[in-house]
Amino acid sequence: MTATALITGSGGLPLIDALPVTDRSLKTPYGPAAGPVRAGNLGAGRLIGLPRHGEPRGLAPHAVNYRANLWLLKQMGAERVAATYTVGSIDPGLVPGDLVLPHQVIDYTWGRAHTFDESGGRHVDFTEPFDAGLRLAAAEAAERIGLRPALGGVYGCTQGPRLETAAEIDRLERDGCTLVGMTAMPEVGLARELGLPVLGVCIVVNPAAGRGPDPTRIDLAALEKDRAAGLAGAGRLIAALLGLESG
């Protein structure tokens, strides 16, 4: 029975909302993890759900205790991680409502706790931050239920909580980023330190700054609408990956 940790971002998923809340303490050696944590057996596996920003949402991207979250999930028996991220699109071929399974990340954050080993004596290979096998399995599961996520993308992780300037997005594009978000790092790096393979499921909710129909502003009302639609697709994809939906 494989235990999958599902980390959700802005907006929950019915898949984990229906699971019972665990009575496990959220205290860790790295401070409190976000909660509530829900866990239960689903199909042939076990699912552990954790809301990255807390529930109700109370933590900005730079204030999330990523170390505590990942440590707790590992202690609860997680063997792999699926994480949802709401993102803006830099690649004009990606539009609101699209799902993307990224393969790379570029980190622009600062001041976040990026390692469990403060001595600096341990270095992990991070050449491929997202797990290729999980990405392929998710793409195949999505195809079975009629979804067509983009296979591959470069996630530029910014500090937040403000959105980016148009000039910053231009810089990210020059660096090779196709998506922009605020929470993939240090989350994915910490998971690597713990030996947890990660599947990223990005939900495109808006064109990045300077890239939309009105290049002088981002339509926040449309962003919320597209977030809801994208979350539904992400939930179906993850359910299919877990063998809970077959089309």
Coordinates of N, CA and C in Angstrom, one line a residue:
M1 N 0.9 -1.2 0.0 CA 0.0 0.0 0.0 C 0.9 1.2 0.0
T2 N 0.9 2.0 -1.1 CA 1.7 3.2 -1.2 C 1.0 4.4 -0.5
A3 N 1.8 5.1 0.3 CA 1.3 6.3 1.0 C 1.7 7.5 0.2
T4 N 0.7 8.3 -0.2 CA 0.9 9.5 -1.0 C 0.6 10.7 -0.1
A5 N 1.5 11.7 0.0 CA 1.1 12.9 0.6 C 0.7 13.9 -0.5
L6 N -0.5 14.5 -0.2 CA -1.0 15.5 -1.1 C -1.0 16.9 -0.5
I7 N -0.1 17.8 -1.0 CA 0.0 19.1 -0.4 C -0.8 20.1 -1.3
T8 N -1.8 20.7 -0.7 CA -2.6 21.6 -1.5 C -2.3 23.1 -1.2
G9 N -2.6 24.0 -2.1 CA -2.2 25.4 -2.0 C -3.4 26.2 -1.8
S10 N -3.7 27.2 -2.6 CA -4.8 28.1 -2.5 C -6.1 27.4 -3.0
G11 N -6.8 26.8 -2.1 CA -8.0 26.0 -2.5 C -7.8 24.6 -2.2
G12 N -8.7 23.9 -1.5 CA -8.6 22.5 -1.2 C -9.1 21.7 -2.3
L13 N -9.1 20.4 -2.1 CA -9.6 19.4 -3.1 C -10.6 18.5 -2.4
P14 N -11.7 18.2 -3.0 CA -12.7 17.3 -2.4 C -12.1 15.9 -2.1
L15 N -11.0 15.5 -2.8 CA -10.4 14.3 -2.6 C -9.9 14.1 -1.1
I16 N -9.4 15.2 -0.6 CA -8.9 15.1 0.8 C -9.8 15.7 1.8
D17 N -10.7 16.6 1.3 CA -11.7 17.3 2.2 C -12.6 16.2 2.9
A18 N -12.8 15.1 2.2 CA -13.7 14.1 2.7 C -13.0 13.1 3.7
L19 N -11.6 13.2 3.8 CA -10.9 12.3 4.7 C -11.0 12.8 6.2
P20 N -10.9 11.9 7.1 CA -11.0 12.3 8.5 C -9.7 13.1 8.9
V21 N -9.9 14.0 9.8 CA -8.8 14.8 10.4 C -8.1 13.8 11.4
T22 N -6.7 13.8 11.3 CA -6.0 13.0 12.2 C -5.9 13.7 13.6
D23 N -5.6 12.9 14.6 CA -5.5 13.4 15.9 C -4.0 13.6 16.3
R24 N -3.1 13.5 15.2 CA -1.7 13.6 15.4 C -1.3 15.1 15.7
S25 N -0.4 15.3 16.6 CA 0.0 16.7 16.9 C 0.8 17.2 15.7
L26 N 0.6 18.6 15.4 CA 1.3 19.2 14.3 C 2.7 19.7 14.8
K27 N 3.1 19.5 16.0 CA 4.4 19.9 16.5 C 5.5 19.1 15.9
T28 N 6.5 19.8 15.5 CA 7.7 19.1 14.9 C 9.0 19.7 15.5
P29 N 10.1 19.1 15.2 CA 11.4 19.8 15.7 C 11.6 21.1 15.0
Y30 N 10.9 21.4 13.9 CA 11.1 22.6 13.2 C 9.9 23.6 13.4
G31 N 9.2 23.4 14.4 CA 8.0 24.3 14.7 C 6.7 23.6 14.2
P32 N 5.6 24.3 14.3 CA 4.3 23.7 13.9 C 4.1 23.5 12.4
A33 N 3.6 22.4 12.0 CA 3.2 22.2 10.6 C 1.8 22.8 10.4
A34 N 1.5 23.0 9.1 CA 0.2 23.5 8.8 C -0.9 22.4 9.0
G35 N -2.1 22.8 9.3 CA -3.1 21.8 9.5 C -4.5 22.4 9.2
P36 N -5.5 21.6 9.3 CA -5.5 20.2 9.8 C -4.9 19.2 8.7
V37 N -4.4 18.2 9.2 CA -3.9 17.1 8.3 C -5.0 16.0 8.3
R38 N -5.3 15.6 7.1 CA -6.3 14.5 6.9 C -5.6 13.3 6.3
A39 N -6.1 12.1 6.8 CA -5.5 10.9 6.2 C -6.5 9.8 6.3
G40 N -6.3 8.9 5.3 CA -7.1 7.7 5.2 C -6.7 6.8 4.1
N41 N -7.3 5.6 4.1 CA -7.0 4.7 3.0 C -8.0 4.9 1.8
L42 N -7.5 5.0 0.6 CA -8.3 5.2 -0.6 C -7.8 4.2 -1.6
G43 N -8.8 3.4 -2.1 CA -8.4 2.5 -3.1 C -7.4 1.5 -2.6
A44 N -6.3 1.4 -3.3 CA -5.2 0.4 -2.9 C -4.1 1.2 -2.1
G45 N -4.3 2.4 -1.8 CA -3.2 3.2 -1.2 C -3.7 4.0 0.0
R46 N -2.8 4.8 0.5 CA -3.1 5.7 1.7 C -2.8 7.1 1.2
L47 N -3.7 8.0 1.6 CA -3.6 9.5 1.2 C -3.5 10.3 2.5
I48 N -2.5 11.2 2.5 CA -2.3 12.1 3.6 C -2.3 13.5 3.0
G49 N -3.3 14.3 3.5 CA -3.5 15.6 2.9 C -3.1 16.7 3.8
L50 N -2.4 17.7 3.3 CA -1.9 18.8 4.2 C -2.1 20.1 3.4
P51 N -2.8 21.1 4.0 CA -3.0 22.4 3.4 C -1.8 23.3 3.6
R52 N -1.0 23.6 2.6 CA 0.3 24.3 2.8 C 0.1 25.6 3.6
H53 N -0.9 26.3 3.3 CA -1.1 27.6 4.0 C -2.0 27.6 5.2
G54 N -2.3 26.4 5.7 CA -3.2 26.3 6.8 C -4.7 26.3 6.4
E55 N -5.6 26.0 7.3 CA -7.0 26.0 7.0 C -7.8 26.5 8.2
P56 N -8.4 27.6 8.1 CA -8.5 28.5 6.9 C -7.1 29.1 6.6
R57 N -6.9 29.5 5.4 CA -5.6 30.0 4.9 C -5.2 31.2 5.8
G58 N -4.0 31.0 6.4 CA -3.4 32.0 7.3 C -1.9 32.3 7.1
L59 N -1.3 31.6 6.1 CA 0.1 31.8 5.9 C 0.4 32.2 4.5
A60 N 1.1 33.3 4.4 CA 1.6 33.8 3.0 C 2.7 32.8 2.6
P61 N 3.0 32.8 1.3 CA 4.0 31.9 0.7 C 5.4 31.9 1.5
H62 N 5.8 33.1 1.8 CA 7.1 33.2 2.5 C 7.1 32.8 3.9
A63 N 5.9 32.7 4.5 CA 5.7 32.4 5.9 C 5.4 30.9 6.2
V64 N 5.2 30.2 5.1 CA 4.9 28.7 5.3 C 6.1 28.0 5.9
N65 N 5.8 27.2 6.9 CA 6.9 26.4 7.5 C 7.1 25.1 6.7
Y66 N 7.8 25.2 5.6 CA 8.0 24.1 4.7 C 8.7 22.9 5.4
R67 N 9.7 23.2 6.2 CA 10.4 22.1 6.8 C 9.5 21.3 7.7
A68 N 8.7 22.0 8.5 CA 7.7 21.3 9.4 C 6.7 20.4 8.6
N69 N 6.2 21.0 7.5 CA 5.2 20.3 6.7 C 5.8 19.0 6.2
L70 N 7.0 19.1 5.6 CA 7.6 17.9 4.9 C 8.0 16.9 6.0
W71 N 8.6 17.4 7.1 CA 9.0 16.4 8.2 C 7.8 15.7 8.7
L72 N 6.7 16.4 8.9 CA 5.5 15.7 9.5 C 5.0 14.6 8.5
L73 N 4.9 15.0 7.2 CA 4.4 14.0 6.2 C 5.3 12.8 6.2
K74 N 6.6 13.0 6.2 CA 7.5 11.8 6.2 C 7.3 11.0 7.5
Q75 N 7.1 11.6 8.6 CA 6.9 10.9 9.9 C 5.6 10.1 9.8
M76 N 4.6 10.6 9.0 CA 3.3 9.9 8.9 C 3.3 8.8 7.9
G77 N 4.5 8.5 7.3 CA 4.7 7.4 6.4 C 4.6 7.7 5.0
A78 N 4.6 9.0 4.6 CA 4.5 9.3 3.2 C 5.7 8.8 2.4
E79 N 5.4 8.2 1.2 CA 6.5 7.7 0.4 C 6.7 8.5 -0.9
R80 N 5.8 9.3 -1.2 CA 5.9 10.2 -2.4 C 4.9 11.4 -2.1
V81 N 5.2 12.5 -2.9 CA 4.4 13.7 -2.7 C 3.8 14.1 -4.0
A82 N 2.5 14.5 -4.0 CA 1.9 15.2 -5.1 C 1.5 16.6 -4.5
A83 N 1.9 17.7 -5.2 CA 1.7 19.0 -4.7 C 1.1 19.9 -5.8
T84 N 0.0 20.6 -5.4 CA -0.7 21.5 -6.4 C -0.1 22.9 -6.2
Y85 N 0.0 23.6 -7.3 CA 0.5 25.0 -7.3 C -0.4 25.8 -8.2
T86 N -0.9 26.9 -7.8 CA -1.5 27.9 -8.7 C -0.4 28.8 -9.3
V87 N -0.4 29.0 -10.6 CA 0.7 29.7 -11.2 C 0.1 30.6 -12.3
G88 N 1.0 31.6 -12.6 CA 0.8 32.4 -13.8 C 1.5 31.9 -15.0
S89 N 1.0 32.1 -16.2 CA 1.7 31.6 -17.4 C 2.6 32.7 -18.0
I90 N 3.8 32.3 -18.3 CA 4.7 33.1 -19.1 C 4.7 32.7 -20.5
D91 N 4.7 31.4 -20.7 CA 4.5 30.8 -22.1 C 3.2 31.1 -22.6
P92 N 3.1 31.8 -23.8 CA 1.8 32.2 -24.3 C 0.9 31.0 -24.7
G93 N 1.5 29.9 -24.9 CA 0.8 28.7 -25.2 C 0.0 28.1 -24.0
L94 N 0.2 28.6 -22.8 CA -0.5 28.1 -21.6 C -1.5 29.2 -21.2
V95 N -2.7 28.7 -21.1 CA -3.8 29.7 -20.8 C -4.5 29.3 -19.5
P96 N -5.2 30.2 -18.9 CA -5.9 29.9 -17.6 C -6.8 28.7 -17.8
G97 N -6.7 27.8 -16.8 CA -7.4 26.6 -16.8 C -6.6 25.4 -17.2
D98 N -5.4 25.6 -17.8 CA -4.5 24.6 -18.2 C -3.9 23.9 -17.0
L99 N -3.5 22.7 -17.1 CA -2.7 22.0 -16.1 C -1.3 21.7 -16.7
V100 N -0.3 21.9 -15.8 CA 1.0 21.6 -16.3 C 1.7 20.8 -15.3
L101 N 2.5 19.8 -15.7 CA 3.3 18.9 -14.9 C 4.8 19.4 -15.1
P102 N 5.3 20.2 -14.3 CA 6.6 20.8 -14.5 C 7.7 19.8 -14.3
H103 N 8.9 20.1 -15.0 CA 10.0 19.2 -14.8 C 11.2 20.0 -14.2
Q104 N 11.2 21.3 -14.2 CA 12.3 22.1 -13.6 C 11.8 23.2 -12.8
V105 N 12.7 23.8 -12.0 CA 12.4 24.9 -11.1 C 13.6 25.8 -11.1
I106 N 13.4 27.1 -11.0 CA 14.4 28.1 -10.8 C 13.9 28.9 -9.6
D107 N 14.8 29.0 -8.6 CA 14.5 29.6 -7.3 C 14.9 31.1 -7.2
Y108 N 13.9 32.0 -7.0 CA 14.2 33.4 -6.8 C 13.8 33.8 -5.4
T109 N 13.6 32.9 -4.5 CA 13.2 33.3 -3.1 C 14.4 33.6 -2.3
W110 N 14.2 34.2 -1.1 CA 15.2 34.5 -0.2 C 14.7 34.5 1.2
G111 N 15.6 34.1 2.2 CA 15.3 34.1 3.6 C 14.4 33.0 4.0
R112 N 14.2 32.0 3.2 CA 13.4 30.8 3.6 C 14.4 29.7 4.1
A113 N 13.9 28.9 5.0 CA 14.7 27.8 5.5 C 14.8 26.6 4.5
H114 N 15.9 26.5 3.8 CA 16.0 25.6 2.6 C 16.6 24.2 2.9
T115 N 17.0 23.9 4.1 CA 17.6 22.6 4.4 C 17.3 22.1 5.8
F116 N 17.3 20.8 6.0 CA 17.2 20.3 7.3 C 18.6 20.2 8.0
D117 N 19.6 20.3 7.2 CA 21.0 20.2 7.7 C 21.7 21.6 7.7
E118 N 21.6 22.3 8.8 CA 22.1 23.6 8.9 C 23.6 23.7 8.9
S119 N 24.3 22.5 9.1 CA 25.7 22.5 9.1 C 26.3 22.7 7.7
G120 N 25.4 22.5 6.7 CA 25.9 22.6 5.3 C 26.8 21.5 4.8
G121 N 26.8 20.4 5.6 CA 27.7 19.3 5.2 C 27.0 18.3 4.3
R122 N 25.8 18.4 4.1 CA 25.1 17.4 3.2 C 24.5 18.1 2.0
H123 N 24.9 17.5 0.8 CA 24.4 18.0 -0.4 C 23.7 17.0 -1.2
V124 N 22.5 17.3 -1.7 CA 21.7 16.3 -2.4 C 21.7 16.7 -3.9
D125 N 21.6 15.7 -4.7 CA 21.5 15.9 -6.2 C 20.1 16.5 -6.5
F126 N 20.1 17.6 -7.1 CA 18.8 18.3 -7.4 C 18.7 18.6 -8.9
T127 N 19.4 17.8 -9.7 CA 19.4 18.0 -11.2 C 18.0 18.0 -11.8
E128 N 17.3 17.0 -11.3 CA 15.9 16.9 -11.8 C 15.0 17.0 -10.6
P129 N 14.5 18.2 -10.3 CA 13.7 18.4 -9.0 C 12.4 17.7 -8.9
F130 N 11.7 17.5 -10.1 CA 10.4 16.8 -10.1 C 10.7 15.4 -10.6
D131 N 10.0 14.4 -10.1 CA 10.2 13.0 -10.4 C 9.7 12.7 -11.8
A132 N 10.5 12.2 -12.7 CA 10.1 11.9 -14.1 C 9.1 10.8 -14.1
G133 N 9.3 9.7 -13.3 CA 8.4 8.6 -13.3 C 7.0 9.0 -12.9
L134 N 6.9 9.8 -11.8 CA 5.6 10.2 -11.4 C 4.9 11.1 -12.4
R135 N 5.7 12.0 -13.1 CA 5.2 12.9 -14.1 C 4.6 12.1 -15.3
L136 N 5.3 11.0 -15.7 CA 4.8 10.2 -16.8 C 3.6 9.4 -16.4
A137 N 3.6 8.9 -15.2 CA 2.4 8.2 -14.7 C 1.2 9.1 -14.6
A138 N 1.4 10.3 -14.1 CA 0.3 11.3 -14.0 C -0.2 11.6 -15.4
A139 N 0.7 11.8 -16.4 CA 0.2 12.1 -17.7 C -0.6 11.0 -18.3
E140 N -0.2 9.8 -18.1 CA -0.9 8.6 -18.6 C -2.3 8.5 -17.9
A141 N -2.3 8.7 -16.6 CA -3.6 8.7 -15.9 C -4.5 9.8 -16.4
A142 N -4.0 10.9 -16.6 CA -4.8 12.0 -17.1 C -5.4 11.7 -18.5
E143 N -4.6 11.1 -19.3 CA -5.1 10.8 -20.7 C -6.3 9.8 -20.6
R144 N -6.2 8.9 -19.6 CA -7.3 7.9 -19.5 C -8.6 8.5 -19.1
I145 N -8.6 9.7 -18.5 CA -9.9 10.4 -18.1 C -10.1 11.6 -19.0
G146 N -9.4 11.7 -20.1 CA -9.7 12.8 -21.0 C -9.0 14.1 -20.7
L147 N -8.0 14.2 -19.9 CA -7.3 15.4 -19.6 C -6.0 15.4 -20.3
R148 N -5.6 16.6 -20.7 CA -4.3 16.8 -21.5 C -3.4 17.8 -20.8
P149 N -2.8 17.5 -19.7 CA -1.9 18.4 -19.1 C -0.6 18.6 -19.9
A150 N 0.0 19.8 -19.9 CA 1.2 20.0 -20.5 C 2.3 19.2 -19.8
L151 N 3.1 18.4 -20.5 CA 4.1 17.6 -19.9 C 5.4 18.3 -19.9
G152 N 5.8 18.9 -18.8 CA 7.0 19.6 -18.7 C 6.8 21.1 -18.6
G153 N 7.6 21.8 -17.9 CA 7.5 23.3 -17.7 C 8.6 23.7 -16.7
V154 N 9.0 24.9 -16.8 CA 10.0 25.5 -15.9 C 9.3 26.5 -14.9
Y155 N 9.3 26.1 -13.7 CA 8.6 26.9 -12.6 C 9.5 27.9 -12.0
G156 N 9.3 29.2 -12.2 CA 10.1 30.2 -11.5 C 9.4 30.5 -10.2
C157 N 10.1 30.3 -9.1 CA 9.5 30.5 -7.8 C 10.0 31.9 -7.2
T158 N 9.0 32.8 -7.1 CA 9.3 34.1 -6.5 C 8.9 34.2 -5.1
Q159 N 9.3 35.3 -4.4 CA 9.1 35.4 -3.0 C 7.7 35.7 -2.6
G160 N 6.9 36.5 -3.3 CA 5.6 36.9 -2.9 C 5.7 37.7 -1.6
P161 N 4.5 38.0 -1.0 CA 3.2 37.6 -1.5 C 2.6 38.5 -2.6
R162 N 3.3 39.6 -2.9 CA 2.8 40.4 -4.1 C 3.1 39.7 -5.4
L163 N 2.3 40.0 -6.4 CA 2.5 39.5 -7.7 C 3.7 40.2 -8.3
E164 N 4.2 39.7 -9.4 CA 5.4 40.2 -10.0 C 5.2 41.5 -10.9
T165 N 6.2 42.2 -11.1 CA 6.2 43.3 -12.1 C 6.3 42.7 -13.5
A166 N 5.9 43.5 -14.5 CA 6.1 43.1 -15.9 C 7.6 42.9 -16.2
A167 N 8.4 43.7 -15.7 CA 9.9 43.6 -15.9 C 10.4 42.3 -15.3
E168 N 9.9 42.0 -14.1 CA 10.4 40.7 -13.5 C 10.0 39.5 -14.3
I169 N 8.8 39.6 -14.9 CA 8.4 38.4 -15.7 C 9.2 38.4 -17.0
D170 N 9.6 39.5 -17.5 CA 10.5 39.5 -18.7 C 11.8 38.8 -18.3
R171 N 12.3 39.1 -17.1 CA 13.5 38.5 -16.7 C 13.4 37.0 -16.5
L172 N 12.3 36.6 -16.0 CA 12.0 35.1 -15.8 C 12.0 34.4 -17.1
E173 N 11.3 35.1 -18.1 CA 11.3 34.5 -19.4 C 12.7 34.3 -20.1
R174 N 13.5 35.4 -19.9 CA 14.9 35.3 -20.4 C 15.6 34.1 -19.7
D175 N 15.3 33.9 -18.5 CA 16.0 32.8 -17.8 C 15.4 31.4 -18.2
G176 N 14.3 31.4 -18.9 CA 13.8 30.1 -19.4 C 12.5 29.6 -18.7
C177 N 12.0 30.5 -17.8 CA 10.8 30.1 -17.0 C 9.6 30.1 -17.9
T178 N 8.7 29.2 -17.8 CA 7.4 29.2 -18.5 C 6.2 29.4 -17.6
L179 N 6.5 29.3 -16.3 CA 5.4 29.4 -15.2 C 6.0 30.3 -14.1
V180 N 5.1 30.9 -13.4 CA 5.6 31.6 -12.2 C 4.7 31.4 -11.0
G181 N 5.3 31.1 -9.9 CA 4.5 30.8 -8.6 C 5.3 31.2 -7.4
M182 N 4.9 30.9 -6.2 CA 5.5 31.3 -5.0 C 5.8 30.2 -4.0
T183 N 5.5 29.0 -4.3 CA 5.6 28.0 -3.2 C 6.3 26.7 -3.5
A184 N 6.8 26.5 -4.7 CA 7.5 25.2 -5.0 C 8.8 25.1 -4.3
M185 N 9.4 26.2 -3.9 CA 10.7 26.2 -3.2 C 10.5 26.9 -1.9
P186 N 11.1 26.4 -0.8 CA 12.0 25.2 -0.8 C 11.3 23.9 -0.6
E187 N 10.0 23.8 -0.9 CA 9.2 22.6 -0.7 C 9.8 21.4 -1.4
V188 N 10.1 21.6 -2.7 CA 10.6 20.4 -3.5 C 12.0 20.0 -3.1
G189 N 12.9 21.0 -2.7 CA 14.2 20.7 -2.3 C 14.2 20.0 -0.9
L190 N 13.4 20.3 0.0 CA 13.3 19.7 1.3 C 12.8 18.2 1.1
A191 N 11.8 18.0 0.2 CA 11.3 16.7 -0.1 C 12.5 15.8 -0.6
R192 N 13.3 16.4 -1.4 CA 14.5 15.6 -2.0 C 15.4 15.2 -0.8
E193 N 15.6 16.1 0.2 CA 16.5 15.7 1.3 C 15.9 14.6 2.1
L194 N 14.6 14.5 2.1 CA 13.9 13.4 2.8 C 13.7 12.1 2.0
G195 N 14.1 12.2 0.7 CA 14.0 11.0 -0.1 C 12.6 10.8 -0.7
L196 N 11.8 11.9 -0.7 CA 10.4 11.8 -1.2 C 10.3 12.3 -2.7
P197 N 10.0 11.5 -3.6 CA 9.8 12.0 -5.0 C 8.6 12.9 -5.1
V198 N 8.7 13.9 -5.9 CA 7.6 14.9 -6.0 C 7.0 15.0 -7.4
L199 N 5.7 15.0 -7.4 CA 4.9 15.3 -8.6 C 4.3 16.7 -8.4
G200 N 4.7 17.7 -9.3 CA 4.0 19.0 -9.2 C 2.9 19.0 -10.2
V201 N 1.8 19.5 -9.8 CA 0.6 19.8 -10.6 C 0.3 21.2 -10.6
C202 N 0.6 21.9 -11.6 CA 0.4 23.4 -11.7 C -0.9 23.7 -12.4
I203 N -1.6 24.6 -11.7 CA -2.9 25.1 -12.3 C -2.7 26.5 -12.7
V204 N -2.8 26.7 -14.0 CA -2.6 28.1 -14.6 C -3.9 28.9 -14.3
V205 N -3.7 30.0 -13.6 CA -4.9 30.8 -13.2 C -4.9 32.2 -13.8
N206 N -3.8 32.6 -14.4 CA -3.7 33.9 -15.1 C -2.5 34.0 -16.0
P207 N -2.6 34.9 -17.0 CA -1.3 35.3 -17.7 C -0.5 36.1 -16.7
A208 N 0.8 35.9 -16.7 CA 1.7 36.6 -15.8 C 1.7 38.1 -16.2
A209 N 2.2 38.9 -15.3 CA 2.2 40.4 -15.4 C 2.7 40.8 -16.8
G210 N 1.9 41.7 -17.4 CA 2.3 42.2 -18.7 C 2.0 41.3 -19.9
R211 N 1.3 40.1 -19.6 CA 1.1 39.1 -20.7 C -0.4 39.0 -21.0
G212 N -1.3 39.6 -20.2 CA -2.7 39.4 -20.4 C -3.3 40.3 -21.4
P213 N -4.6 40.2 -21.6 CA -5.3 41.1 -22.5 C -5.1 42.6 -22.2
D214 N -5.0 42.9 -20.9 CA -4.7 44.2 -20.5 C -3.3 44.1 -19.9
P215 N -2.2 44.6 -20.6 CA -0.9 44.4 -20.1 C -0.5 45.2 -18.9
T216 N -1.5 46.1 -18.5 CA -1.2 47.0 -17.3 C -1.7 46.5 -16.0
R217 N -2.4 45.4 -16.0 CA -3.0 44.9 -14.8 C -3.4 43.4 -14.9
I218 N -3.5 42.8 -13.8 CA -3.9 41.4 -13.7 C -5.4 41.4 -13.2
D219 N -6.3 40.7 -13.9 CA -7.7 40.6 -13.6 C -7.8 39.6 -12.4
L220 N -7.9 40.1 -11.2 CA -7.9 39.2 -10.0 C -9.2 38.4 -9.9
A221 N -10.3 39.0 -10.4 CA -11.6 38.3 -10.3 C -11.6 37.1 -11.3
A222 N -11.0 37.3 -12.5 CA -10.9 36.2 -13.4 C -10.0 35.1 -12.8
L223 N -8.9 35.6 -12.1 CA -8.0 34.6 -11.5 C -8.7 33.7 -10.6
E224 N -9.6 34.2 -9.7 CA -10.3 33.3 -8.8 C -11.2 32.4 -9.5
K225 N -11.8 32.8 -10.6 CA -12.7 31.9 -11.3 C -11.9 30.8 -12.0
D226 N -10.8 31.1 -12.6 CA -10.0 30.1 -13.2 C -9.3 29.2 -12.2
R227 N -9.1 29.7 -11.0 CA -8.5 28.8 -10.0 C -9.5 27.7 -9.7
A228 N -10.8 28.0 -9.5 CA -11.8 27.0 -9.2 C -11.9 26.0 -10.2
A229 N -11.9 26.4 -11.5 CA -12.0 25.4 -12.6 C -10.8 24.6 -12.7
G230 N -9.6 25.2 -12.5 CA -8.4 24.4 -12.6 C -8.2 23.4 -11.4
L231 N -8.7 23.7 -10.2 CA -8.7 22.8 -9.1 C -9.5 21.6 -9.3
A232 N -10.6 21.7 -10.0 CA -11.4 20.6 -10.3 C -10.7 19.6 -11.2
G233 N -10.0 20.1 -12.2 CA -9.2 19.3 -13.1 C -8.0 18.6 -12.4
A234 N -7.4 19.4 -11.5 CA -6.2 18.8 -10.7 C -6.7 17.7 -9.8
G235 N -7.9 17.9 -9.2 CA -8.4 16.8 -8.4 C -8.7 15.6 -9.1
R236 N -9.2 15.7 -10.3 CA -9.5 14.5 -11.1 C -8.2 13.8 -11.6
L237 N -7.2 14.6 -11.9 CA -5.9 14.0 -12.3 C -5.3 13.2 -11.2
I238 N -5.3 13.8 -10.0 CA -4.7 13.1 -8.9 C -5.5 11.9 -8.5
A239 N -6.8 12.0 -8.6 CA -7.6 10.8 -8.3 C -7.3 9.7 -9.3
A240 N -7.1 10.0 -10.6 CA -6.8 9.1 -11.6 C -5.4 8.4 -11.3
L241 N -4.5 9.2 -10.9 CA -3.1 8.7 -10.6 C -3.2 7.7 -9.4
L242 N -4.1 7.9 -8.5 CA -4.3 7.0 -7.4 C -5.2 5.9 -7.7
G243 N -5.7 5.8 -8.9 CA -6.5 4.7 -9.3 C -8.0 4.8 -8.9
L244 N -8.4 6.0 -8.5 CA -9.7 6.3 -8.0 C -10.7 6.7 -9.1
E245 N -10.2 7.1 -10.2 CA -11.0 7.5 -11.4 C -10.4 6.9 -12.6
S246 N -11.3 6.3 -13.4 CA -10.8 5.6 -14.6 C -11.4 6.1 -15.9
G247 N -12.2 7.1 -15.9 CA -12.7 7.7 -17.1 C -14.2 7.3 -17.3

